[in-house]
Amino acid sequence: MSDCKLPYSSEWTFDLLQSYDEEIKKVAEEFNLDTYPNQIEVISAEQMMDAYSSVGMPVGYHHWSFGKQFLSVEQRYKRGQMGLAYEIVINSNPCIAYLMEENSMMMQALVIAHAAYGHNSFFKGNYLFRTWTNPDSIIDYLVFAKKYVIECERRHGEDEVEAILDSCHALMNYGVDRYKRPPRLSIQEERARQKERENYLQSQINDLWRTIPRGDTSLETSRELHFPSEPQENLLYFIEKNAPLLEPWQRELVRIVRKIAQYFYPQRQTQVMNEGWATFWHYTLLNTLYERGILDDGFMIEFLKTHTNVVYQPPYNSPYYSGINPYALGFSMYRDIRRICEEPSDEDRHWFPEIAGSDWVTTLDFAMRNFKDESFIAQFLSPKLIRDLKLFSVLDDDADNQLEISAIHNEEGYRRVRSVLAKHYNLSVREPNIQIHNVNLRGDRSLTLRHVQHDRQPLSDDTDEILKHMSRLWGFTVRLETSQQDGSIEVTHECKVSH
Amino acid sequence: MSQFIDRRPNGKNKSAVNRHKFIRRFKSQIKKAVSEAVSGRSITDLDRGEKINIPSKDISEPVFHHGAGGRREGVHPGNTDFVTGDRLPRPSGGAGGGGGGDASDSGEGEDDFAFQISREEFLDIFFDDLALPDLVKTQLRKLIKYKRVRAGYSTDGVPTNINIIRTMKGALARRIALRGPYQGELREAEERLAALKLLHDEQHPEITSLTRRIAELKAKIRRIPFIDTFDLRYNNRITQPEPSSQAVMFCLMDVSGSMDQSKKDIAKRFFTLLYFFLTGTYERIDLVFIRHHTIAKEVDEEEFFYSRETGGTVVSSALKLMDEIIADRYSPEEWNIYAAQASDGDNWSDDSPLCRDMLINTIMPKVQYYAYVEVSDDTPRGLWREFVNVKKACANFAMQRIERPGDIFPVFRKLFKKKAA
C-alpha cells in the first residue's frame, strides 16, 4: 500500500493522472468493483461538444438531428447557460471515458472515479446491460453503421436516406425488444449477414403477396385472417421484416436504428441506479483515499464542493426545481442501503429484514446487478429516506379541478410514495403503450396500431406526425386506434396513403 | 491498468457534417430568416453573420408520448406543510403538479430554436444557386488595370534599375572566388620565403625565383576586376494584371408622387440585394443615390428612401445626372460601374425615347450591368416599351417587373440566374 501523498495541484499532467488512477484503482479493487479495462481519453471542450451531440456514441452515423443537437449545445455553451458535463462514458469494452482538458486535477480524479470505476462497473454488472448490450462489438457496429449510411447516401441520395432515418428516429423508442435477448453482433458476421439479408429479405415478406386473390379462395374467405397473429410491440422490427415496399438498403437502415435503440435501452431504464452508483463510488473511493492520507485537505474541499453541487436536490417550490435529480436520489439510496447494512434501526429491521445488518459491499453489489430503476426504488426506498427527502405525492386528475396530496412522508404514506415514484421510472407507464395490432391483408394493406390507454392519458398532439413517419416506412395507410379504460375502441389518428 | 490517450490533436470538427446537414435540411427556413434579415439591415451593413430563429415545432422530432390530461400521480421532494388529503388549485400555465410525462426537455420554455450562422454561411445561403448569366458574365468581367510589380532580379536591364547592393555582393563573391587559387599559393610562397630568408642570403636562387613568383601572383590578383559586367544585377519588374477592386453602384429611383412608401420599400430591397451581390466581388463599393421626379438630385441613403416628394416624372434627368457623375468622379477605366433603376413605369411620354437613346448611346457602353425593375401592377407603359429596345441592343441590360414584395427575390434571381450549361 502506498503511503505517499498524491500531489495536489490544479494543473493536471499525464503522470499525475496515471498515479491518481493507480490509487483509485487499488481502492476500487478492495471494494470488489469489477470493471472492463479503462481507456481514458483526454479531449478538448470542442470535442466534448461533438461527443455530446452524438448522444454519447463515439462514432455516429451522420444525421441532421445530431447537427441540431450540436448547434443548441454550442449556443448554450457560448452564452454560458450551461457548463459541459464533466464526463461522458461509453459502454464498451474497453470502457471509454472522456476527460476534458479544461478541468482541474481534482475534477479529473473525480471523473476517473465516477466514470472509469463507477459507471464502468455498472455497465459490466447490471443485468440489463449484460442482457441487452454487447460492449465488445458496439464500436465495430457503430463504425459499420456509419459507413453503411454514407454508402447509402452515395448510392441513393442524401434525401432518401434522411427521410428513412427521420422516420426511424420517430419510432426509435418503439424499436426495442423488451423480452427476448437480441443475438450478439460482430462486425464480420454483421457484414456477411447484411449481404445475405439484402438478398433474402425482399422475398421474406410473402405474407402479404401470398394473399393476392387466387382462383379458389372459398375456404379462406370465411375466416378473418389476422396478421400479425399476436400484437407486436417492436414496431421497427416489424417494419424491417414485413414492410412490403421497402428496399433492402432501407430495411438495413431500419435495422441500424433499431440496434442502436436497443443498445441505449438499458440506459433509459437505469438512470437513477447508474448515476447514483457512479456518484456513490466516486464519493466513497475518494473519501477512502482521503482517510488513508493519500489525498490532502485542499483536494477534499474542492471535491466536496463539486460533489455537493452534483447531488443537490432543490425542493419542489424552488425556482431551480425541475423534477427529481437522479444523481441525488440514486446517491442517497445507495448511501441509505449502506447505512441499513451497517447501523440498522428497528424500523429498518422491520422494513428490510433481509439486508439489515448484512455486509454492505455484497448487498450493494447485489442491488446494482439485479435491478432497474423501477424495481430498485420499489425494493430499496426506505422510510427514513422518504422522510429525509420529504417526499410527497400529488394526484393530478383532469376530472378534478384541484390537485390532491395523496401521500406524504408518514407511516400511512410510505408505501404509496414509494410505489408512485417507482412507477414514474417504469418506461411502460411513462411511454404510451402502442403495439401493432393488425394488418389488413385482404384489402388496402393498411396497418393498425393500438394504443392501450393508461389512466386516461391521451397521446400528444404530434401523434399525426409520427403516423406519417410510420406510413412512410410501411408504404400504406396507417391508423391508430385507442382502447379506452372502459374497453371501447375508436380510431383516433389516421394517415392515408393512396396508391 | 488504465490506458490514457490524448485525443486533443484529433481535431474538433466531428460535428461539421451534421451541422451542415442541419443547415441543408432547414435551408428554406434559414433562407427565409436570411431574407428577412436583409430587409432589416441597411444596404451596407452586411458584413456579419446572422442569428437564425426557427420555430421549434418545425424542427422537432416527434416521438410517441403522452399529452396533457388524464390521471397522473407524481412524487416531489421537499414537502413543507402539506398533509395527506390537502387539496390545492392546479397551478396555472404550468405542467400541473403531475410532472408524470415531462421526460422531454427539448423545447421547454423556448419557442424558437436559435443559432448563429457565420457570414460565409449567410452569404452562401443568400446567393445559393445564384450566378451571373454567362453572357452577362463576360460583360461583367472586372476592369483590368496593369501594374508593374517587382519580381526579383535580372541580369540585364537599363542602368537606372541597377541594384547596387546585389551587384556589389556578386562582385565581392566573384573576387573572392577568382582570387582563391592565387591567394593560397601566394601565402605558401610568402611563408617559404620568410623561412628561406632566415637560412640564406638574398641572392639565393630560390629566393629570387620566389620573389618573382610572389610579384607575379600579386599582379594577377590585382588584375581581377573590382567590378565586371557579369556582376551587374538589375531590379526586375513585370507587369501584372490587376483587376480593379472598386465598383460604384448607382441607385436610381423615381420618387414622384405615384411611388408610395411600399413601392419604395420594394425598391430598397432590390437595391440591397444588388449591393449584397456586389460585395462578394469587390473590395470597395461606392454607392450613389440618385432620385428624380422632373429633376434629378444626388442624395444620401436616408433621404433616398424615406423622404417624400411629388411631381411629374422625367426619367432622363436622372440618366443625365448619372452620366455627369460618371464623367466627374467615376472614370470607367478605373471603376466597375453598376446601375439599378427602380421606377413605377410612369414617365413623361416624350421622355421615354430620349431615355432609350441615352442609355444605348452614352450610358450602356460605360457600365458593366444595368438592371431596371418596374414596381407596378399595371400593364407596362411607355418606358417599359422603350427599355425593351434597349434590352435588345445591349446584352448587359436587364429588366424585370415586380408586383409584390414577394417577387423581389425571384426577380432578382431571374436577373442573375445561373444559366444551364
PDB file of C-alpha atoms in Angstrom, chain A residues 215-394:
ATOM      1  CA  GLY A 215     -58.923 -18.711 -58.069  1.00  0.00           C
ATOM      2  CA  ASP A 216     -60.202 -20.798 -55.204  1.00  0.00           C
ATOM      3  CA  THR A 217     -60.358 -18.676 -52.116  1.00  0.00           C
ATOM      4  CA  SER A 218     -63.620 -20.093 -50.920  1.00  0.00           C
ATOM      5  CA  LEU A 219     -62.051 -21.800 -47.922  1.00  0.00           C
ATOM      6  CA  GLU A 220     -60.153 -18.826 -46.576  1.00  0.00           C
ATOM      7  CA  THR A 221     -62.701 -16.088 -47.050  1.00  0.00           C
ATOM      8  CA  SER A 222     -64.866 -17.470 -44.332  1.00  0.00           C
ATOM      9  CA  ARG A 223     -62.224 -16.789 -41.737  1.00  0.00           C
ATOM     10  CA  GLU A 224     -60.905 -13.314 -40.966  1.00  0.00           C
ATOM     11  CA  LEU A 225     -57.182 -13.551 -41.434  1.00  0.00           C
ATOM     12  CA  HIS A 226     -55.378 -11.842 -38.602  1.00  0.00           C
ATOM     13  CA  PHE A 227     -51.854 -10.688 -39.109  1.00  0.00           C
ATOM     14  CA  PRO A 228     -49.764 -10.440 -37.022  1.00  0.00           C
ATOM     15  CA  SER A 229     -51.210 -13.266 -35.040  1.00  0.00           C
ATOM     16  CA  GLU A 230     -50.171 -11.551 -31.834  1.00  0.00           C
ATOM     17  CA  PRO A 231     -49.712  -7.831 -31.243  1.00  0.00           C
ATOM     18  CA  GLN A 232     -46.140  -6.671 -31.894  1.00  0.00           C
ATOM     19  CA  GLU A 233     -44.519  -4.132 -29.645  1.00  0.00           C
ATOM     20  CA  ASN A 234     -41.285  -3.770 -31.585  1.00  0.00           C
ATOM     21  CA  LEU A 235     -42.565  -1.514 -34.317  1.00  0.00           C
ATOM     22  CA  LEU A 236     -39.273  -1.125 -36.135  1.00  0.00           C
ATOM     23  CA  TYR A 237     -38.593  -4.826 -36.113  1.00  0.00           C
ATOM     24  CA  PHE A 238     -42.000  -5.495 -37.589  1.00  0.00           C
ATOM     25  CA  ILE A 239     -41.392  -2.921 -40.283  1.00  0.00           C
ATOM     26  CA  GLU A 240     -37.950  -4.246 -41.052  1.00  0.00           C
ATOM     27  CA  LYS A 241     -39.287  -7.721 -41.561  1.00  0.00           C
ATOM     28  CA  ASN A 242     -42.696  -7.042 -43.046  1.00  0.00           C
ATOM     29  CA  ALA A 243     -42.996  -3.666 -44.738  1.00  0.00           C
ATOM     30  CA  PRO A 244     -43.851  -4.587 -48.313  1.00  0.00           C
ATOM     31  CA  LEU A 245     -42.316  -1.727 -50.230  1.00  0.00           C
ATOM     32  CA  LEU A 246     -39.004  -1.089 -48.538  1.00  0.00           C
ATOM     33  CA  GLU A 247     -35.830  -1.638 -50.487  1.00  0.00           C
ATOM     34  CA  PRO A 248     -33.217  -3.875 -48.892  1.00  0.00           C
ATOM     35  CA  TRP A 249     -30.972  -0.949 -48.002  1.00  0.00           C
ATOM     36  CA  GLN A 250     -33.895   0.789 -46.351  1.00  0.00           C
ATOM     37  CA  ARG A 251     -34.526  -2.265 -44.240  1.00  0.00           C
ATOM     38  CA  GLU A 252     -30.907  -2.216 -43.232  1.00  0.00           C
ATOM     39  CA  LEU A 253     -31.207   1.397 -42.103  1.00  0.00           C
ATOM     40  CA  VAL A 254     -34.261   0.494 -40.042  1.00  0.00           C
ATOM     41  CA  ARG A 255     -32.203  -2.240 -38.531  1.00  0.00           C
ATOM     42  CA  ILE A 256     -29.329   0.064 -37.668  1.00  0.00           C
ATOM     43  CA  VAL A 257     -31.584   2.485 -35.826  1.00  0.00           C
ATOM     44  CA  ARG A 258     -33.236  -0.419 -34.082  1.00  0.00           C
ATOM     45  CA  LYS A 259     -29.926  -1.858 -32.933  1.00  0.00           C
ATOM     46  CA  ILE A 260     -28.816   1.474 -31.570  1.00  0.00           C
ATOM     47  CA  ALA A 261     -32.116   1.960 -29.788  1.00  0.00           C
ATOM     48  CA  GLN A 262     -31.653  -1.436 -28.252  1.00  0.00           C
ATOM     49  CA  TYR A 263     -28.156  -0.508 -27.146  1.00  0.00           C
ATOM     50  CA  PHE A 264     -29.437   2.543 -25.315  1.00  0.00           C
ATOM     51  CA  TYR A 265     -32.489   0.823 -23.924  1.00  0.00           C
ATOM     52  CA  PRO A 266     -30.845  -0.252 -20.646  1.00  0.00           C
ATOM     53  CA  GLN A 267     -29.523   3.250 -20.063  1.00  0.00           C
ATOM     54  CA  ARG A 268     -33.007   4.675 -20.235  1.00  0.00           C
ATOM     55  CA  GLN A 269     -34.149   2.266 -17.566  1.00  0.00           C
ATOM     56  CA  THR A 270     -31.290   2.692 -15.131  1.00  0.00           C
ATOM     57  CA  GLN A 271     -30.744   6.406 -14.933  1.00  0.00           C
ATOM     58  CA  VAL A 272     -31.133   6.696 -11.170  1.00  0.00           C
ATOM     59  CA  MET A 273     -29.298   3.475 -10.450  1.00  0.00           C
ATOM     60  CA  ASN A 274     -26.464   4.125 -12.835  1.00  0.00           C
ATOM     61  CA  GLU A 275     -25.797   7.735 -11.914  1.00  0.00           C
ATOM     62  CA  GLY A 276     -26.359   7.017  -8.258  1.00  0.00           C
ATOM     63  CA  TRP A 277     -23.926   4.131  -8.380  1.00  0.00           C
ATOM     64  CA  ALA A 278     -21.221   6.193 -10.054  1.00  0.00           C
ATOM     65  CA  THR A 279     -21.770   9.077  -7.654  1.00  0.00           C
ATOM     66  CA  PHE A 280     -21.735   6.790  -4.652  1.00  0.00           C
ATOM     67  CA  TRP A 281     -18.440   5.316  -5.759  1.00  0.00           C
ATOM     68  CA  HIS A 282     -16.625   8.494  -6.588  1.00  0.00           C
ATOM     69  CA  TYR A 283     -17.668   9.711  -3.148  1.00  0.00           C
ATOM     70  CA  THR A 284     -16.666   6.517  -1.399  1.00  0.00           C
ATOM     71  CA  LEU A 285     -13.428   5.939  -3.280  1.00  0.00           C
ATOM     72  CA  LEU A 286     -12.107   9.446  -2.867  1.00  0.00           C
ATOM     73  CA  ASN A 287     -13.138   9.572   0.780  1.00  0.00           C
ATOM     74  CA  THR A 288     -11.322   6.328   1.426  1.00  0.00           C
ATOM     75  CA  LEU A 289      -8.203   7.734  -0.179  1.00  0.00           C
ATOM     76  CA  TYR A 290      -8.541  10.817   1.987  1.00  0.00           C
ATOM     77  CA  GLU A 291      -8.937   8.792   5.145  1.00  0.00           C
ATOM     78  CA  ARG A 292      -5.745   6.988   4.272  1.00  0.00           C
ATOM     79  CA  GLY A 293      -3.972  10.277   3.949  1.00  0.00           C
ATOM     80  CA  ILE A 294      -3.327   9.922   0.257  1.00  0.00           C
ATOM     81  CA  LEU A 295      -5.386  12.951  -0.662  1.00  0.00           C
ATOM     82  CA  ASP A 296      -4.929  16.212   1.148  1.00  0.00           C
ATOM     83  CA  ASP A 297      -7.390  18.701   2.598  1.00  0.00           C
ATOM     84  CA  GLY A 298      -7.308  21.093  -0.317  1.00  0.00           C
ATOM     85  CA  PHE A 299      -8.292  18.367  -2.706  1.00  0.00           C
ATOM     86  CA  MET A 300     -11.133  17.239  -0.489  1.00  0.00           C
ATOM     87  CA  ILE A 301     -12.585  20.700  -0.063  1.00  0.00           C
ATOM     88  CA  GLU A 302     -12.584  21.260  -3.795  1.00  0.00           C
ATOM     89  CA  PHE A 303     -14.033  17.806  -4.306  1.00  0.00           C
ATOM     90  CA  LEU A 304     -16.803  18.195  -1.750  1.00  0.00           C
ATOM     91  CA  LYS A 305     -17.887  21.455  -3.263  1.00  0.00           C
ATOM     92  CA  THR A 306     -18.354  19.843  -6.665  1.00  0.00           C
ATOM     93  CA  HIS A 307     -19.888  16.734  -5.238  1.00  0.00           C
ATOM     94  CA  THR A 308     -22.424  18.751  -3.267  1.00  0.00           C
ATOM     95  CA  ASN A 309     -23.482  20.540  -6.422  1.00  0.00           C
ATOM     96  CA  VAL A 310     -23.949  17.270  -8.211  1.00  0.00           C
ATOM     97  CA  VAL A 311     -26.211  15.777  -5.580  1.00  0.00           C
ATOM     98  CA  TYR A 312     -28.185  18.907  -4.803  1.00  0.00           C
ATOM     99  CA  GLN A 313     -31.919  18.332  -4.866  1.00  0.00           C
ATOM    100  CA  PRO A 314     -33.885  21.578  -4.943  1.00  0.00           C
ATOM    101  CA  PRO A 315     -37.250  21.333  -3.154  1.00  0.00           C
ATOM    102  CA  TYR A 316     -40.450  21.322  -5.216  1.00  0.00           C
ATOM    103  CA  ASN A 317     -41.105  25.019  -4.587  1.00  0.00           C
ATOM    104  CA  SER A 318     -37.661  26.199  -5.595  1.00  0.00           C
ATOM    105  CA  PRO A 319     -37.293  28.064  -8.869  1.00  0.00           C
ATOM    106  CA  TYR A 320     -34.499  25.609  -9.729  1.00  0.00           C
ATOM    107  CA  TYR A 321     -36.727  22.598  -9.313  1.00  0.00           C
ATOM    108  CA  SER A 322     -37.086  20.517 -12.422  1.00  0.00           C
ATOM    109  CA  GLY A 323     -38.030  17.106 -11.174  1.00  0.00           C
ATOM    110  CA  ILE A 324     -36.075  14.688  -9.107  1.00  0.00           C
ATOM    111  CA  ASN A 325     -32.330  14.761  -9.622  1.00  0.00           C
ATOM    112  CA  PRO A 326     -31.330  11.195 -10.458  1.00  0.00           C
ATOM    113  CA  TYR A 327     -27.819  11.735  -9.091  1.00  0.00           C
ATOM    114  CA  ALA A 328     -29.248  12.876  -5.765  1.00  0.00           C
ATOM    115  CA  LEU A 329     -31.856  10.155  -5.494  1.00  0.00           C
ATOM    116  CA  GLY A 330     -29.532   7.362  -6.553  1.00  0.00           C
ATOM    117  CA  PHE A 331     -26.692   8.549  -4.366  1.00  0.00           C
ATOM    118  CA  SER A 332     -28.919   8.870  -1.299  1.00  0.00           C
ATOM    119  CA  MET A 333     -30.380   5.447  -1.891  1.00  0.00           C
ATOM    120  CA  TYR A 334     -27.035   3.658  -2.070  1.00  0.00           C
ATOM    121  CA  ARG A 335     -25.838   5.582   0.982  1.00  0.00           C
ATOM    122  CA  ASP A 336     -29.018   4.602   2.715  1.00  0.00           C
ATOM    123  CA  ILE A 337     -28.606   0.940   1.850  1.00  0.00           C
ATOM    124  CA  ARG A 338     -25.107   1.072   3.264  1.00  0.00           C
ATOM    125  CA  ARG A 339     -26.474   2.672   6.395  1.00  0.00           C
ATOM    126  CA  ILE A 340     -29.142  -0.031   6.713  1.00  0.00           C
ATOM    127  CA  CYS A 341     -26.416  -2.652   6.475  1.00  0.00           C
ATOM    128  CA  GLU A 342     -24.030  -1.012   8.868  1.00  0.00           C
ATOM    129  CA  GLU A 343     -26.228   0.533  11.507  1.00  0.00           C
ATOM    130  CA  PRO A 344     -29.806  -0.613  11.079  1.00  0.00           C
ATOM    131  CA  SER A 345     -32.566   0.872  13.186  1.00  0.00           C
ATOM    132  CA  ASP A 346     -35.599  -1.063  14.322  1.00  0.00           C
ATOM    133  CA  GLU A 347     -37.568   0.430  11.519  1.00  0.00           C
ATOM    134  CA  ASP A 348     -35.016  -0.832   9.014  1.00  0.00           C
ATOM    135  CA  ARG A 349     -35.100  -4.309  10.529  1.00  0.00           C
ATOM    136  CA  HIS A 350     -38.841  -4.252  10.085  1.00  0.00           C
ATOM    137  CA  TRP A 351     -38.809  -2.987   6.516  1.00  0.00           C
ATOM    138  CA  PHE A 352     -35.662  -4.671   5.246  1.00  0.00           C
ATOM    139  CA  PRO A 353     -35.158  -7.838   7.258  1.00  0.00           C
ATOM    140  CA  GLU A 354     -33.014  -9.450   4.537  1.00  0.00           C
ATOM    141  CA  ILE A 355     -30.407  -6.758   4.293  1.00  0.00           C
ATOM    142  CA  ALA A 356     -30.401  -5.046   7.677  1.00  0.00           C
ATOM    143  CA  GLY A 357     -27.052  -5.773   9.257  1.00  0.00           C
ATOM    144  CA  SER A 358     -25.591  -7.618   6.268  1.00  0.00           C
ATOM    145  CA  ASP A 359     -22.304  -6.873   4.549  1.00  0.00           C
ATOM    146  CA  TRP A 360     -22.841  -3.630   2.701  1.00  0.00           C
ATOM    147  CA  VAL A 361     -20.440  -4.279  -0.150  1.00  0.00           C
ATOM    148  CA  THR A 362     -22.197  -7.511  -1.071  1.00  0.00           C
ATOM    149  CA  THR A 363     -25.632  -6.014  -0.662  1.00  0.00           C
ATOM    150  CA  LEU A 364     -24.836  -3.029  -2.809  1.00  0.00           C
ATOM    151  CA  ASP A 365     -23.317  -5.253  -5.445  1.00  0.00           C
ATOM    152  CA  PHE A 366     -26.458  -7.372  -5.433  1.00  0.00           C
ATOM    153  CA  ALA A 367     -28.654  -4.287  -5.737  1.00  0.00           C
ATOM    154  CA  MET A 368     -26.592  -2.940  -8.618  1.00  0.00           C
ATOM    155  CA  ARG A 369     -26.655  -6.198 -10.533  1.00  0.00           C
ATOM    156  CA  ASN A 370     -30.250  -7.245 -10.333  1.00  0.00           C
ATOM    157  CA  PHE A 371     -32.499  -4.222 -10.593  1.00  0.00           C
ATOM    158  CA  LYS A 372     -33.607  -1.417 -12.823  1.00  0.00           C
ATOM    159  CA  ASP A 373     -34.797   1.995 -11.610  1.00  0.00           C
ATOM    160  CA  GLU A 374     -38.367   0.930 -11.108  1.00  0.00           C
ATOM    161  CA  SER A 375     -37.688  -2.243  -9.141  1.00  0.00           C
ATOM    162  CA  PHE A 376     -34.724  -0.695  -7.346  1.00  0.00           C
ATOM    163  CA  ILE A 377     -36.883   2.056  -5.910  1.00  0.00           C
ATOM    164  CA  ALA A 378     -39.747  -0.293  -5.160  1.00  0.00           C
ATOM    165  CA  GLN A 379     -37.322  -2.529  -3.323  1.00  0.00           C
ATOM    166  CA  PHE A 380     -34.946  -0.211  -1.513  1.00  0.00           C
ATOM    167  CA  LEU A 381     -36.505   3.206  -0.930  1.00  0.00           C
ATOM    168  CA  SER A 382     -36.609   3.322   2.859  1.00  0.00           C
ATOM    169  CA  PRO A 383     -38.973   5.288   5.101  1.00  0.00           C
ATOM    170  CA  LYS A 384     -36.008   7.111   6.511  1.00  0.00           C
ATOM    171  CA  LEU A 385     -35.001   8.365   3.087  1.00  0.00           C
ATOM    172  CA  ILE A 386     -38.566   9.361   2.284  1.00  0.00           C
ATOM    173  CA  ARG A 387     -38.504  11.409   5.462  1.00  0.00           C
ATOM    174  CA  ASP A 388     -35.083  12.863   4.712  1.00  0.00           C
ATOM    175  CA  LEU A 389     -36.102  13.945   1.245  1.00  0.00           C
ATOM    176  CA  LYS A 390     -39.581  14.895   2.460  1.00  0.00           C
ATOM    177  CA  LEU A 391     -41.159  13.167  -0.498  1.00  0.00           C
ATOM    178  CA  PHE A 392     -44.852  13.579  -1.148  1.00  0.00           C
ATOM    179  CA  SER A 393     -47.091  12.524  -3.963  1.00  0.00           C
ATOM    180  CA  VAL A 394     -49.576  14.646  -5.831  1.00  0.00           C
TER     181      VAL A 394
END
